[in-house]
CSV table of C-alpha atoms in Angstrom, one decimal:
chain,number,residue,atom,x,y,z
A,1,MET,CA,19.6,-196.6,-1.8
A,2,ASN,CA,15.8,-196.6,-1.8
A,3,ARG,CA,14.2,-193.4,-3.6
A,4,THR,CA,12.2,-192.5,-0.6
A,5,ALA,CA,14.7,-193.3,2.0
A,6,VAL,CA,16.5,-189.8,2.1
A,7,PRO,CA,18.6,-189.2,5.2
A,8,GLN,CA,17.1,-186.2,6.4
A,9,LEU,CA,19.5,-185.0,9.4
A,10,LEU,CA,23.0,-186.0,9.7
A,11,ALA,CA,25.6,-184.2,12.0
A,12,ILE,CA,28.4,-184.4,14.0
A,13,ARG,CA,28.1,-181.0,16.6
A,14,ASP,CA,29.2,-179.6,19.8
A,15,THR,CA,26.3,-178.2,21.0
A,16,PRO,CA,23.5,-180.3,23.2
A,17,LEU,CA,21.5,-182.5,20.8
A,18,SER,CA,17.5,-182.2,20.7
A,19,VAL,CA,15.6,-185.6,20.5
A,20,ASP,CA,13.1,-183.7,19.2
A,21,GLU,CA,14.6,-181.8,16.3
A,22,CYS,CA,15.8,-186.0,15.1
A,23,VAL,CA,12.0,-186.8,15.6
A,24,ASP,CA,10.4,-184.2,13.4
A,25,ALA,CA,13.3,-184.8,10.8
A,26,VAL,CA,12.0,-188.5,10.2
A,27,ARG,CA,8.3,-187.7,10.8
A,28,ARG,CA,6.6,-188.9,7.3
A,29,PRO,CA,3.0,-189.8,6.7
A,30,ASP,CA,3.6,-193.0,4.9
A,31,ALA,CA,5.5,-194.1,8.0
A,32,GLY,CA,3.9,-196.2,10.4
A,33,GLY,CA,7.2,-196.6,12.6
A,34,LEU,CA,9.7,-194.4,14.1
A,35,ALA,CA,12.4,-196.0,16.2
A,36,ILE,CA,14.9,-193.7,18.1
A,37,PHE,CA,17.8,-194.4,20.4
A,38,ILE,CA,19.2,-191.9,22.9
A,39,GLY,CA,22.9,-192.7,24.2
A,40,MET,CA,23.5,-190.7,27.0
A,41,VAL,CA,26.9,-190.5,29.2
A,42,ARG,CA,26.4,-193.1,32.3
A,43,ASP,CA,28.1,-192.5,35.4
A,44,HIS,CA,29.7,-195.8,35.4
A,45,ASP,CA,31.7,-198.3,33.4
A,46,HIS,CA,33.2,-201.8,33.9
A,47,ALA,CA,32.6,-200.8,37.6
A,48,ARG,CA,34.2,-197.5,38.0
A,49,ALA,CA,32.8,-194.2,38.6
A,50,VAL,CA,32.8,-191.7,35.3
A,51,HIS,CA,33.1,-187.9,35.8
A,52,GLU,CA,32.8,-186.5,31.8
A,53,LEU,CA,33.5,-187.5,28.7
A,54,GLU,CA,35.1,-185.9,25.9
A,55,TYR,CA,34.1,-186.4,22.2
A,56,SER,CA,36.7,-186.4,19.6
A,57,ALA,CA,35.7,-186.6,15.7
A,58,HIS,CA,38.2,-187.4,12.6
A,59,PRO,CA,37.3,-184.5,10.0
A,60,ALA,CA,36.0,-187.5,7.9
A,61,ALA,CA,33.6,-188.9,10.7
A,62,HIS,CA,30.8,-186.6,8.8
A,63,ALA,CA,31.3,-188.2,5.5
A,64,GLN,CA,31.8,-191.9,7.0
A,65,LEU,CA,28.3,-191.0,8.8
A,66,VAL,CA,26.8,-190.3,5.4
A,67,GLU,CA,27.9,-193.7,3.9
A,68,VAL,CA,26.4,-195.4,7.1
A,69,ALA,CA,23.0,-193.8,6.8
A,70,GLU,CA,22.8,-194.5,3.0
A,71,ALA,CA,23.8,-198.3,3.7
A,72,VAL,CA,21.1,-198.6,6.7
A,73,ALA,CA,18.4,-196.6,3.8
A,74,ALA,CA,19.1,-199.2,0.9
A,75,ALA,CA,18.7,-201.9,3.3
A,76,TYR,CA,15.4,-201.4,4.8
A,77,PRO,CA,12.1,-199.6,3.5
A,78,VAL,CA,13.3,-196.7,5.2
A,79,ARG,CA,11.2,-193.2,4.7
A,80,ALA,CA,13.8,-190.9,6.7
A,81,LEU,CA,16.6,-191.1,9.0
A,82,ALA,CA,18.5,-189.1,11.6
A,83,ALA,CA,21.8,-189.3,13.4
A,84,VAL,CA,23.2,-186.7,15.2
A,85,HIS,CA,26.2,-187.4,17.6
A,86,ARG,CA,27.8,-184.8,19.9
A,87,VAL,CA,31.6,-184.0,20.4
A,88,GLY,CA,33.4,-182.4,23.1
A,89,LEU,CA,33.2,-182.4,26.9
A,90,LEU,CA,29.7,-184.0,28.2
A,91,SER,CA,28.8,-184.7,31.4
A,92,VAL,CA,27.1,-187.8,33.3
A,93,GLY,CA,23.7,-187.2,32.3
A,94,ASP,CA,24.3,-185.6,28.8
A,95,ILE,CA,22.7,-186.7,25.4
A,96,ALA,CA,25.8,-188.5,23.4
A,97,VAL,CA,23.9,-189.9,20.2
A,98,VAL,CA,20.5,-189.7,18.7
A,99,VAL,CA,19.5,-192.2,16.1
A,100,ALA,CA,15.9,-191.9,14.5
A,101,VAL,CA,14.4,-194.1,11.7
A,102,SER,CA,11.3,-193.9,10.2
A,103,CYS,CA,9.5,-196.8,8.2
A,104,PRO,CA,6.2,-198.5,7.5
A,105,HIS,CA,6.3,-200.8,9.6
A,106,ARG,CA,7.9,-200.7,13.4
A,107,GLY,CA,9.6,-204.1,13.4
A,108,GLU,CA,11.4,-202.7,10.4
A,109,ALA,CA,12.0,-199.2,12.3
A,110,PHE,CA,13.6,-201.0,15.3
A,111,GLU,CA,16.0,-203.4,13.0
A,112,ALA,CA,17.1,-199.9,10.6
A,113,ALA,CA,17.3,-197.9,13.9
A,114,ARG,CA,19.6,-200.8,15.6
A,115,LEU,CA,21.6,-201.2,12.4
A,116,LEU,CA,22.1,-197.5,12.3
A,117,ILE,CA,23.4,-197.5,15.9
A,118,ASP,CA,25.3,-200.4,15.5
A,119,SER,CA,27.4,-199.0,12.1
A,120,LEU,CA,27.9,-195.4,13.3
A,121,LYS,CA,29.4,-197.0,16.4
A,122,GLU,CA,31.4,-199.1,14.5
A,123,ARG,CA,32.6,-197.5,11.1
A,124,VAL,CA,32.5,-193.4,12.4
A,125,PRO,CA,35.7,-192.2,13.7
A,126,ILE,CA,34.4,-190.9,16.6
A,127,TRP,CA,36.7,-191.4,20.1
A,128,LYS,CA,35.9,-191.0,23.7
A,129,ARG,CA,37.9,-190.0,26.1
A,130,GLN,CA,36.7,-190.9,29.4
A,131,VAL,CA,37.9,-189.5,32.8
A,132,TYR,CA,37.0,-191.5,35.9
A,133,ALA,CA,36.1,-190.3,39.2
A,134,ASP,CA,39.6,-191.0,40.8
A,135,GLY,CA,41.4,-189.0,37.5
A,136,GLU,CA,42.6,-191.8,35.5
A,137,VAL,CA,42.0,-190.9,32.2
A,138,GLU,CA,41.5,-193.8,29.2
A,139,TRP,CA,40.8,-193.3,25.4
A,140,VAL,CA,38.2,-195.5,24.1
A,141,GLY,CA,37.4,-196.6,19.9
A,142,CYS,CA,40.7,-195.5,18.9
A,143,GLY,CA,42.1,-198.9,18.4
């Protein structure tokens, strides 16, 4: 891992997430670019109305999140990064995940943030139970 690229904030929480906390965690004087991604619960999925979501995490999820963050920090000139995912019951409009990355330049920050969120979604064992407006329930990310 790049010596200056230390993950600053990595968490899986059952409480509302703070975008400001993530931005503050990665703000650095030697970083000219700070990219952030905020994932929110939307009101539909595949043309079906969504009522709410419930996220669950495997006990090893935090360790996997650390591995993902370290891989991103090693791949780009990251100055700091943050990744926080919410678990528990969420309503439409709630923030489910926030990632933030600071790098010397904007392009690197965008690329690193994209890799961070994509890798988190692909590799960290967090599952979503989606409840549709008609009462039907579907598990997502369990396969």
